[in-house]
Coordinates of C-alpha atoms in Angstrom, one line a residue:
X3 CA -11.8 -2.9 -55.6
X4 CA -12.5 -0.6 -52.6
X5 CA -10.8 -2.8 -50.1
X6 CA -7.8 -3.2 -52.5
X7 CA -7.4 0.6 -52.8
X8 CA -7.6 1.0 -49.1
X9 CA -4.6 -1.2 -48.4
X10 CA -1.9 1.3 -49.5
X11 CA -3.7 4.1 -47.6
X12 CA -3.8 2.1 -44.4
X13 CA -0.1 1.2 -44.8
X14 CA 0.7 4.8 -45.4
X15 CA -1.1 5.9 -42.3
X16 CA 0.6 3.2 -40.3
X17 CA 4.0 4.4 -41.5
X18 CA 3.1 8.0 -40.7
X19 CA 2.2 7.0 -37.1
X20 CA 5.4 5.0 -36.7
X21 CA 7.5 7.9 -38.1
X22 CA 6.4 10.2 -35.2
X23 CA 8.8 8.5 -32.9
X24 CA 12.5 9.4 -32.8
X25 CA 15.4 8.2 -30.8
X26 CA 18.1 10.3 -29.2
X27 CA 21.1 8.8 -27.4
X28 CA 23.0 10.5 -24.5
X29 CA 26.0 9.6 -22.5
X30 CA 28.5 11.1 -20.0
X31 CA 30.4 12.7 -22.9
X32 CA 30.1 13.1 -26.6
X33 CA 31.2 10.1 -28.6
X34 CA 31.8 9.2 -32.2
X35 CA 30.2 11.7 -34.5
X36 CA 28.2 13.1 -31.6
X37 CA 24.9 13.3 -33.5
X38 CA 22.8 11.3 -30.9
X39 CA 22.1 8.5 -33.4
X40 CA 23.4 5.7 -31.2
X41 CA 25.3 5.0 -28.0
X42 CA 28.5 5.0 -30.1
X43 CA 27.6 8.5 -31.5
X44 CA 25.9 9.9 -28.3
X45 CA 25.3 13.5 -27.3
X46 CA 26.7 14.5 -23.9
X47 CA 24.0 14.4 -21.3
X48 CA 24.0 18.2 -21.1
X49 CA 22.2 18.0 -24.5
X50 CA 19.1 16.7 -22.6
X51 CA 19.2 19.7 -20.2
X52 CA 19.3 22.4 -22.8
X53 CA 15.8 23.8 -23.6
X54 CA 16.8 24.7 -27.1
X55 CA 17.0 21.0 -28.0
X56 CA 13.4 20.4 -27.1
X57 CA 10.2 21.0 -29.0
X58 CA 6.5 21.0 -28.1
X59 CA 5.6 19.6 -31.5
X60 CA 6.0 15.9 -32.4
X61 CA 9.8 15.5 -32.3
X62 CA 11.9 14.5 -35.3
X63 CA 15.6 14.2 -36.1
X64 CA 17.7 15.1 -33.0
X65 CA 15.0 17.1 -31.3
X66 CA 13.5 15.9 -28.0
X67 CA 9.8 16.2 -27.5
X68 CA 6.5 14.3 -27.9
X69 CA 7.2 10.9 -29.3
X70 CA 10.9 10.9 -28.4
X71 CA 12.8 8.1 -26.7
X72 CA 16.0 9.3 -25.1
X73 CA 18.4 6.5 -24.4
X74 CA 20.8 6.7 -21.5
X75 CA 24.1 5.0 -22.4
X76 CA 26.6 3.8 -19.8
X77 CA 27.2 5.6 -16.5
X78 CA 26.6 9.3 -16.2
X79 CA 28.3 10.7 -13.1
X80 CA 27.6 14.3 -11.8
X81 CA 28.9 16.3 -9.0
X82 CA 27.5 16.4 -5.5
X83 CA 24.1 18.1 -5.2
X84 CA 23.7 18.3 -9.0
X85 CA 20.7 17.2 -11.0
X86 CA 21.7 14.8 -13.8
X87 CA 18.7 15.0 -16.2
X88 CA 16.1 17.8 -16.2
X89 CA 13.0 17.4 -18.5
X90 CA 12.5 20.6 -20.5
X91 CA 9.1 19.7 -21.9
X92 CA 6.2 17.3 -21.8
X93 CA 4.9 14.6 -24.1
X94 CA 1.3 14.1 -25.1
X95 CA -1.3 11.4 -24.5
X96 CA -0.5 9.6 -27.7
X97 CA 3.2 10.6 -27.8
X98 CA 4.9 10.6 -24.3
X99 CA 8.5 11.5 -23.9
X100 CA 10.4 8.3 -22.8
X101 CA 13.7 8.2 -20.9
X102 CA 15.1 4.7 -21.5
X103 CA 18.1 3.2 -19.7
X104 CA 20.1 1.0 -21.9
X105 CA 21.5 -2.2 -20.3
X106 CA 24.0 -1.2 -17.6
X107 CA 23.1 2.5 -17.7
X108 CA 23.3 4.5 -14.5
X109 CA 23.0 8.0 -13.0
X110 CA 25.4 8.4 -10.1
X111 CA 26.6 11.2 -7.8
X112 CA 28.1 11.3 -4.3
X113 CA 24.7 12.9 -3.3
X114 CA 21.8 14.3 -5.4
X115 CA 19.8 17.4 -4.5
X116 CA 17.3 16.8 -1.7
X117 CA 13.6 16.3 -2.3
X118 CA 11.9 19.6 -2.9
X119 CA 15.0 21.0 -4.6
X120 CA 15.6 18.5 -7.4
X121 CA 17.0 15.0 -7.7
X122 CA 18.9 12.8 -10.1
X123 CA 16.0 13.2 -12.6
X124 CA 13.6 16.2 -12.5
X125 CA 10.3 16.0 -14.3
X126 CA 8.7 18.9 -12.3
X127 CA 5.6 20.5 -14.0
X128 CA 6.1 18.2 -17.1
X129 CA 3.6 15.5 -18.0
X130 CA 3.2 12.4 -20.2
X131 CA 6.6 11.2 -19.2
X132 CA 7.8 7.6 -19.1
X133 CA 11.1 6.7 -17.2
X134 CA 11.9 3.1 -18.2
X135 CA 14.8 1.4 -16.4
X136 CA 14.7 -1.6 -18.7
X137 CA 14.3 -4.1 -15.9
X138 CA 12.1 -5.5 -13.1
X139 CA 12.1 -5.3 -9.3
X140 CA 15.0 -7.8 -9.2
X141 CA 16.2 -7.6 -12.8
X142 CA 20.0 -7.6 -13.5
X143 CA 19.7 -5.4 -16.5
X144 CA 17.8 -2.5 -14.9
X145 CA 19.0 1.1 -15.0
X146 CA 20.3 2.5 -11.7
X147 CA 20.0 5.8 -9.9
X148 CA 22.5 5.7 -7.0
X149 CA 24.0 8.1 -4.5
X150 CA 27.4 6.7 -3.6
X151 CA 28.5 8.7 -0.5
X152 CA 25.3 9.7 1.3
X153 CA 24.5 8.4 4.8
X154 CA 25.4 8.3 8.5
X155 CA 28.8 8.8 9.8
X156 CA 30.2 5.3 10.2
X157 CA 27.8 3.7 7.7
X158 CA 29.2 1.9 4.7
X159 CA 28.3 3.7 1.5
X160 CA 28.8 2.2 -2.0
X161 CA 31.7 4.6 -2.7
X162 CA 33.4 4.0 0.7
X163 CA 32.9 6.4 3.5
X164 CA 29.6 8.3 3.8
X165 CA 30.8 11.9 3.2
X166 CA 27.4 13.6 2.9
X167 CA 24.8 13.4 5.6
X168 CA 21.8 15.3 4.2
X169 CA 18.8 14.2 2.1
X170 CA 19.3 12.9 -1.4
X171 CA 16.5 12.3 -3.9
X172 CA 16.1 10.0 -7.0
X173 CA 13.2 11.5 -9.0
X174 CA 11.6 14.9 -8.4
X175 CA 8.2 15.1 -10.0
X176 CA 6.4 18.1 -8.5
X177 CA 3.2 18.8 -10.4
X178 CA 3.8 16.0 -12.9
X179 CA 0.8 14.2 -14.3
X180 CA 0.6 11.1 -16.5
X181 CA 3.9 9.8 -15.2
X182 CA 5.3 6.3 -15.4
X183 CA 8.4 5.1 -13.5
X184 CA 9.2 1.4 -14.2
X185 CA 12.1 -1.0 -14.1
X186 CA 14.6 1.2 -12.2
X187 CA 16.8 0.6 -9.3
X188 CA 16.7 3.7 -7.1
X189 CA 19.1 2.9 -4.3
X190 CA 21.3 4.2 -1.5
X191 CA 19.8 7.7 -1.3
X192 CA 20.7 7.5 2.4
X193 CA 22.5 4.6 4.1
X194 CA 22.1 4.3 7.8
X195 CA 24.4 3.1 10.5
X196 CA 21.9 0.7 12.2
X197 CA 20.6 2.1 15.5
X198 CA 21.8 5.7 15.2
X199 CA 20.4 7.4 12.1
X200 CA 21.6 11.0 12.1
X201 CA 18.3 12.5 10.7
X202 CA 19.1 12.6 7.0
X203 CA 17.1 10.4 4.7
X204 CA 16.0 11.4 1.3
X205 CA 13.5 9.9 -1.1
X206 CA 13.4 7.6 -4.1
X207 CA 10.5 9.5 -5.8
X208 CA 9.1 12.8 -4.5
X209 CA 6.0 14.8 -5.5
X210 CA 4.6 17.9 -4.0
X211 CA 1.5 18.9 -6.0
X212 CA -1.2 17.2 -8.0
X213 CA -0.4 13.6 -8.9
X214 CA -2.8 12.2 -11.5
X215 CA -2.4 9.0 -13.6
X216 CA 0.8 7.9 -12.0
X217 CA 2.2 4.4 -12.4
X218 CA 5.2 3.3 -10.3
X219 CA 5.9 -0.3 -11.1
X220 CA 8.6 -3.0 -11.1
X221 CA 11.3 -1.0 -9.4
X222 CA 14.0 -1.9 -6.9
X223 CA 14.3 0.7 -4.1
X224 CA 16.3 0.5 -0.9
X225 CA 18.3 2.4 1.7
X226 CA 16.5 5.7 2.0
X227 CA 14.1 7.3 4.5
X228 CA 10.8 8.0 2.8
X229 CA 11.0 6.1 -0.4
X230 CA 7.9 6.8 -2.5
X231 CA 6.8 10.1 -1.1
X232 CA 3.7 11.7 -2.7
X233 CA 2.4 14.9 -1.1
X234 CA -0.9 15.6 -2.8
X235 CA -1.7 19.3 -2.2
X236 CA -3.4 20.6 -5.3
X237 CA -7.0 19.8 -6.4
X238 CA -7.7 16.2 -7.1
X239 CA -5.0 13.6 -7.3
X240 CA -6.4 10.4 -8.9
X241 CA -5.3 7.3 -10.7
X242 CA -2.2 6.4 -8.7
X243 CA -0.9 2.9 -9.2
X244 CA 2.1 1.6 -7.1
X245 CA 2.7 -2.0 -8.0
X246 CA 5.3 -4.9 -8.0
X247 CA 8.1 -2.9 -6.4
X248 CA 10.8 -4.3 -4.1
X249 CA 11.3 -1.8 -1.2
X250 CA 13.5 -2.3 1.9
X251 CA 15.8 -0.8 4.5
X252 CA 13.5 2.2 4.6
X253 CA 11.8 4.2 7.3
X254 CA 8.7 4.6 5.1
X255 CA 8.1 2.5 2.0
X256 CA 5.1 4.4 0.5
X257 CA 3.9 7.7 1.9
X258 CA 0.8 9.5 0.5
X259 CA -0.1 12.5 2.5
X260 CA -2.0 15.8 2.4
X261 CA 0.1 18.8 3.6
X262 CA -2.7 21.4 2.8
X263 CA -6.5 21.4 3.3
X264 CA -9.2 21.1 0.7
X265 CA -7.7 18.5 -1.6
X266 CA -8.9 15.1 -2.8
X267 CA -7.0 11.8 -3.1
X268 CA -9.0 9.1 -5.0
X269 CA -8.6 5.9 -7.0
X270 CA -5.4 4.6 -5.5
X271 CA -4.2 1.0 -6.1
X272 CA -1.2 -0.4 -4.2
X273 CA -0.6 -4.0 -5.0
X274 CA 2.0 -6.7 -5.6
X275 CA 4.8 -4.9 -3.7
X276 CA 7.3 -6.5 -1.4
X277 CA 8.1 -4.0 1.4
X278 CA 10.3 -5.1 4.3
X279 CA 12.9 -4.3 6.9
X280 CA 12.7 -1.0 8.7
X281 CA 14.9 -1.7 11.8
X282 CA 17.9 0.2 10.4
X283 CA 16.0 3.4 11.1
X284 CA 15.4 2.7 14.8
X285 CA 16.8 5.3 17.1
X286 CA 17.2 5.4 20.9
X287 CA 14.9 8.4 21.1
X288 CA 12.3 7.0 18.6
X289 CA 12.9 9.9 16.2
X290 CA 11.2 8.1 13.3
X291 CA 8.1 6.0 13.1
X292 CA 8.4 3.3 10.4
X293 CA 5.6 2.3 8.0
X294 CA 5.3 0.1 5.0
X295 CA 2.4 2.2 3.7
X296 CA 1.3 5.5 5.3
X297 CA -1.7 7.4 4.1
X298 CA -3.1 10.6 5.7
X299 CA -5.1 13.8 5.2
X300 CA -4.2 17.3 6.3
X301 CA -3.9 17.6 10.1
X302 CA -6.2 14.6 10.3
X303 CA -9.1 17.1 10.4
X304 CA -11.2 15.9 7.5
X305 CA -10.4 18.9 5.3
X306 CA -9.0 16.5 2.7
X307 CA -11.1 13.8 1.1
X308 CA -9.5 10.3 0.7
X309 CA -11.6 7.7 -1.1
X310 CA -11.2 4.6 -3.3
X311 CA -8.0 3.1 -1.8
X312 CA -7.3 -0.5 -2.6
X313 CA -4.3 -2.3 -0.9
X314 CA -3.9 -5.9 -2.0
X315 CA -1.5 -8.7 -2.8
X316 CA 1.4 -7.1 -1.0
X317 CA 4.0 -8.9 1.1
X318 CA 5.2 -7.0 4.2
X319 CA 7.9 -8.5 6.4
X320 CA 11.5 -8.7 7.7
X321 CA 12.8 -6.9 10.8
X322 CA 10.3 -4.2 11.3
X323 CA 12.1 -2.6 14.3
X324 CA 11.2 -1.2 17.6
X325 CA 10.0 2.3 16.4
X326 CA 7.4 1.0 13.9
X327 CA 3.9 2.2 13.7
X328 CA 2.6 -0.4 11.2
X329 CA 3.1 -2.2 7.9
X330 CA -0.1 -0.4 6.8
X331 CA -1.0 2.8 8.7
X332 CA -4.0 4.9 7.6
X333 CA -4.4 7.8 9.9
X334 CA -7.6 9.2 11.3
X335 CA -9.3 11.8 9.0
X336 CA -12.4 12.9 10.9
X337 CA -14.6 10.5 9.0
X338 CA -13.4 11.8 5.5
X339 CA -11.5 8.7 4.6
X340 CA -13.9 6.3 2.9
X341 CA -14.1 3.2 0.7
X342 CA -10.8 1.6 1.7
X343 CA -10.3 -2.1 1.0
X344 CA -7.4 -4.2 2.2
X345 CA -7.1 -7.8 1.1
X346 CA -4.7 -10.6 0.2
X347 CA -1.7 -9.2 2.0
X348 CA 0.8 -10.9 4.3
X349 CA 1.8 -8.7 7.2
X350 CA 4.7 -10.4 9.1
X351 CA 7.3 -9.5 11.7
X352 CA 10.3 -11.9 11.8
X353 CA 12.5 -10.1 14.4
X354 CA 10.5 -9.4 17.5
X355 CA 9.7 -5.8 16.7
X356 CA 7.6 -3.4 18.8
X357 CA 4.6 -2.1 17.0
X358 CA 2.1 -0.9 19.7
X359 CA -0.6 0.0 17.2
X360 CA -0.9 -3.1 15.0
X361 CA 0.8 -4.5 11.9
X362 CA -2.3 -2.9 10.4
X363 CA -3.5 0.3 12.0
X364 CA -6.5 2.4 11.0
X365 CA -7.7 5.7 12.5
X366 CA -11.2 6.7 13.6
X367 CA -12.7 6.6 10.1
X368 CA -15.2 3.8 9.5
X369 CA -16.1 1.3 6.9
X370 CA -12.8 -0.4 6.2
X371 CA -13.2 -3.7 4.5
X372 CA -10.5 -6.2 5.3
X373 CA -10.5 -9.6 3.7
X374 CA -8.2 -12.7 3.5
X375 CA -5.0 -11.2 5.0
X376 CA -2.4 -13.1 7.0
X377 CA -1.0 -11.4 10.1
X378 CA 2.0 -13.0 11.9
X379 CA 3.7 -11.1 14.7
X380 CA 5.8 -11.7 17.8
X381 CA 5.3 -11.0 21.5
X382 CA 6.1 -7.3 21.2
X383 CA 3.5 -6.7 18.5
X384 CA -0.1 -5.9 18.1
X385 CA -1.4 -7.8 15.1
X386 CA -4.5 -5.7 14.1
X387 CA -5.3 -2.3 15.5
X388 CA -8.5 -0.8 14.2
X389 CA -8.4 1.8 17.0
X390 CA -11.7 3.7 17.2
X391 CA -12.8 2.9 13.6
X392 CA -16.5 1.9 13.5
X393 CA -18.3 -0.4 11.0
X394 CA -15.2 -2.4 10.1
X395 CA -15.7 -5.6 8.0
X396 CA -13.1 -8.2 9.0
X397 CA -13.6 -11.5 7.2
X398 CA -11.4 -14.5 6.3
X399 CA -8.2 -13.3 8.1
X400 CA -5.7 -15.3 10.0
X401 CA -4.1 -13.5 13.0
X402 CA -1.2 -15.2 14.8
X403 CA 1.6 -14.9 17.2
X404 CA 1.3 -11.4 18.5
X405 CA 1.1 -10.4 22.2
X406 CA -2.2 -8.8 21.4
X407 CA -4.1 -10.2 18.4
X408 CA -6.9 -7.7 18.1
X409 CA -7.1 -4.2 19.4
X410 CA -10.3 -2.1 19.1
X411 CA -10.4 1.2 21.0
X412 CA -13.4 2.9 22.5
X413 CA -15.8 3.9 19.8
X414 CA -14.5 1.3 17.4
X415 CA -16.3 -1.8 16.2
X416 CA -17.5 -3.9 13.4
X417 CA -20.3 -3.7 10.9
X418 CA -23.4 -5.8 11.6
X419 CA -22.5 -9.2 10.3
X420 CA -19.0 -7.9 9.4
X421 CA -16.9 -10.1 11.7
X422 CA -16.7 -13.7 10.9
X423 CA -14.7 -16.6 9.4
X424 CA -11.4 -15.6 11.0
X425 CA -8.8 -17.8 12.6
X426 CA -6.8 -16.6 15.6
X427 CA -3.7 -18.4 16.9
X428 CA -0.7 -18.6 19.2
X429 CA -1.3 -15.5 21.2
X430 CA 2.0 -14.7 22.9
X431 CA 0.7 -12.3 25.6
X432 CA -1.9 -12.2 28.3
X433 CA -4.1 -9.6 26.7
X434 CA -4.9 -11.3 23.4
X435 CA -8.1 -9.4 22.6
X436 CA -8.9 -5.8 23.5
X437 CA -12.4 -4.4 22.7
X438 CA -13.5 -1.0 23.9
X439 CA -11.2 -1.0 26.9
X440 CA -11.8 -4.6 27.9
X441 CA -8.7 -6.8 27.7
X442 CA -9.0 -10.6 27.8
X443 CA -7.1 -13.7 26.9
X444 CA -10.4 -15.5 26.2
X445 CA -11.7 -15.9 22.7
X446 CA -15.3 -16.6 24.0
X447 CA -15.1 -13.2 25.8
X448 CA -14.1 -11.6 22.5
X449 CA -17.1 -13.3 20.8
X450 CA -19.4 -12.1 23.6
X451 CA -18.2 -8.5 23.6
X452 CA -18.3 -8.1 19.8
X453 CA -21.5 -10.2 19.4
X454 CA -19.9 -11.8 16.4
X455 CA -17.1 -14.1 15.2
X456 CA -19.0 -17.3 15.8
X457 CA -17.8 -20.6 14.5
X458 CA -16.2 -21.3 12.1
X459 CA -14.1 -18.5 13.5
X460 CA -11.9 -20.0 16.2
X461 CA -8.8 -19.6 18.4
X462 CA -6.3 -22.4 18.0
X463 CA -2.9 -23.0 19.6
X464 CA -1.1 -22.9 16.2
X465 CA -2.3 -21.8 12.8
X466 CA 0.4 -24.1 11.3
X467 CA 1.7 -21.6 8.8
X468 CA 5.1 -21.4 7.2
X469 CA 7.3 -18.3 8.0
X470 CA 5.8 -16.7 4.8
X471 CA 2.3 -17.4 5.9
X472 CA 1.5 -20.4 3.7
X473 CA -0.8 -22.9 5.5
X474 CA 0.7 -26.3 6.0
X475 CA -1.2 -29.6 5.8
X476 CA -3.8 -29.8 8.5
X477 CA -3.9 -26.1 9.2
X478 CA -7.1 -24.8 10.8
X479 CA -7.3 -22.1 8.2
X480 CA -8.0 -24.5 5.3
X481 CA -11.7 -24.5 4.4
X482 CA -12.6 -22.2 7.3
X483 CA -13.2 -19.1 5.0
X484 CA -16.4 -17.8 3.5
X485 CA -16.6 -17.8 -0.3
X486 CA -16.5 -14.1 -1.2
X487 CA -16.9 -14.3 -5.0
X488 CA -20.2 -12.5 -4.6
X489 CA -18.3 -9.3 -3.5
X490 CA -17.3 -8.8 -7.1
X491 CA -13.6 -8.1 -6.3
X492 CA -12.0 -9.9 -9.2
X493 CA -8.5 -9.9 -7.8
X494 CA -9.7 -11.4 -4.5
X495 CA -10.9 -14.5 -6.4
X496 CA -7.2 -15.5 -6.7
X497 CA -4.8 -15.6 -3.8
X498 CA -1.7 -13.5 -3.3
X499 CA 0.3 -15.5 -5.8
X500 CA -2.5 -15.9 -8.4
X501 CA -3.8 -19.3 -7.4
X502 CA -7.6 -19.3 -8.1
X503 CA -9.9 -19.7 -5.1
X504 CA -12.8 -22.1 -5.5
X505 CA -15.8 -20.7 -7.4
X506 CA -18.1 -23.0 -5.2
X507 CA -17.5 -24.0 -1.6
X508 CA -15.4 -22.7 1.2
X509 CA -12.2 -20.7 0.9
X510 CA -9.1 -21.0 2.9
X511 CA -8.6 -18.2 5.4
X512 CA -5.7 -15.8 4.8
X513 CA -3.7 -14.6 1.8
X514 CA -2.8 -18.1 0.5
X515 CA -5.4 -20.5 -0.8
X516 CA -3.3 -23.6 -0.9
X517 CA -1.2 -25.6 1.5
X518 CA 2.4 -26.6 1.1
X519 CA 5.1 -24.4 -0.3
X520 CA 4.3 -20.9 -1.6
X521 CA 4.4 -20.3 -5.3
X522 CA 6.1 -17.1 -6.3
X523 CA 9.2 -15.3 -5.0
X524 CA 10.1 -15.3 -1.3
X525 CA 11.3 -12.2 0.4
X526 CA 14.8 -11.6 -0.8
X527 CA 17.7 -10.7 1.4
X528 CA 21.1 -9.2 0.9
X529 CA 20.2 -7.3 -2.3
X530 CA 22.2 -4.2 -3.0
X531 CA 21.7 -3.3 -6.7
X532 CA 25.0 -1.4 -6.7
X533 CA 26.7 -0.5 -9.9
X534 CA 30.3 -1.7 -10.4
X535 CA 32.4 0.2 -12.8
X536 CA 35.8 -0.6 -14.1

């Protein structure tokens, strides 16, 4: 009898929870009965921006507040340098406010306000927010944020000529915590004329303040200067996840930096992203320095603490340009950057770029742990530059094709027993290995100077990899790796595309564990994501 009586109570509670959510629809202009009940009866988008339509309690009816899902219908176009949607309140942990793009929805302007002064969407100082574009990194149904006329003189903007030449920003999120941005296309914030960028740029997502419990996932972002630009400058920023995004034609893909002293960045996970093609931002005077991922502390003086950073399963590639610093650049921080792990990434240059620091570059901080990555460069590249970083662990990596394969500056070096099971190949220069000021083309000299990297580490004339880094039949990387299951890094036990590595026995060196063709998507080209309206 007791269980029978409980059933109606449970059902009643379930209904009460479900009833908390409400849906509000907005569009360019009011339509139908203009009560916000559907796209056919939408409120004008100005309804979203009026604080009187918001509540801090659980929302109901046509109110916007905790538990609301606000649907964007069709294309909303605003004037130049105008914010489209400004959040007037926060959600809660159990009832976030969700902005949901219906299929084909878009926010468009000739140019949006610059980072620091707004954007297409502004969530500043509001928390428990979800912005859902209803798509994936390559999805055709995703919502779009696009500046249509912002870029260099002479560049080709989506709306024709590039009339506006200053910064434009997609999402402003100063001081927002518990924020999710997913399934959006944030594109064309600044379109360059290759070779002569004017100095504008803009961002896809900008934060200046504390950033805690952020998730940025499954977005398509291209043609802007610093795309995901998080400036942590208030207390502790923690729980930042940036995953499965497609980012290209950028100067910086992901930038996480400390503009003021005394703050902490911790628990950062960057994985599954495809970041490529920076050469559009080359300039004759090297105005910019391109990076796929760039992480730093205030003035590199150790006044900020950076700890618990994991960078894995990312694909970096394309034409990296002549003004590049690195695909992954972690600046010196006077010893206060700690517990950084970099594994299962492919770091590739396909267009004879000119990185003089390394496709991977670390500063003077020690203890980096670098496992099962694939580096493929060209004659103008350094493949790996650990600079003056001490106590590096560098295991199961394949390093191929660069003019300098390994560069370790004075004061840098490897942890005891931390350099082994690596394959080096196809050095295209005369100084293949540099260790504490000693340059050599000889792998035995490298082994002697480091005191490590004994067999099965080896130098071979060719690693026999596909352009994407997949080992082909007979490659020297196959079976040359150490089994690292004992490290307890669960993700490392699968390769970059999720193929399980052996539980027992040797691993394959590099990001891929199998030979043949790669499973999973290849680096796309020619994507635009532009909205076409009739």
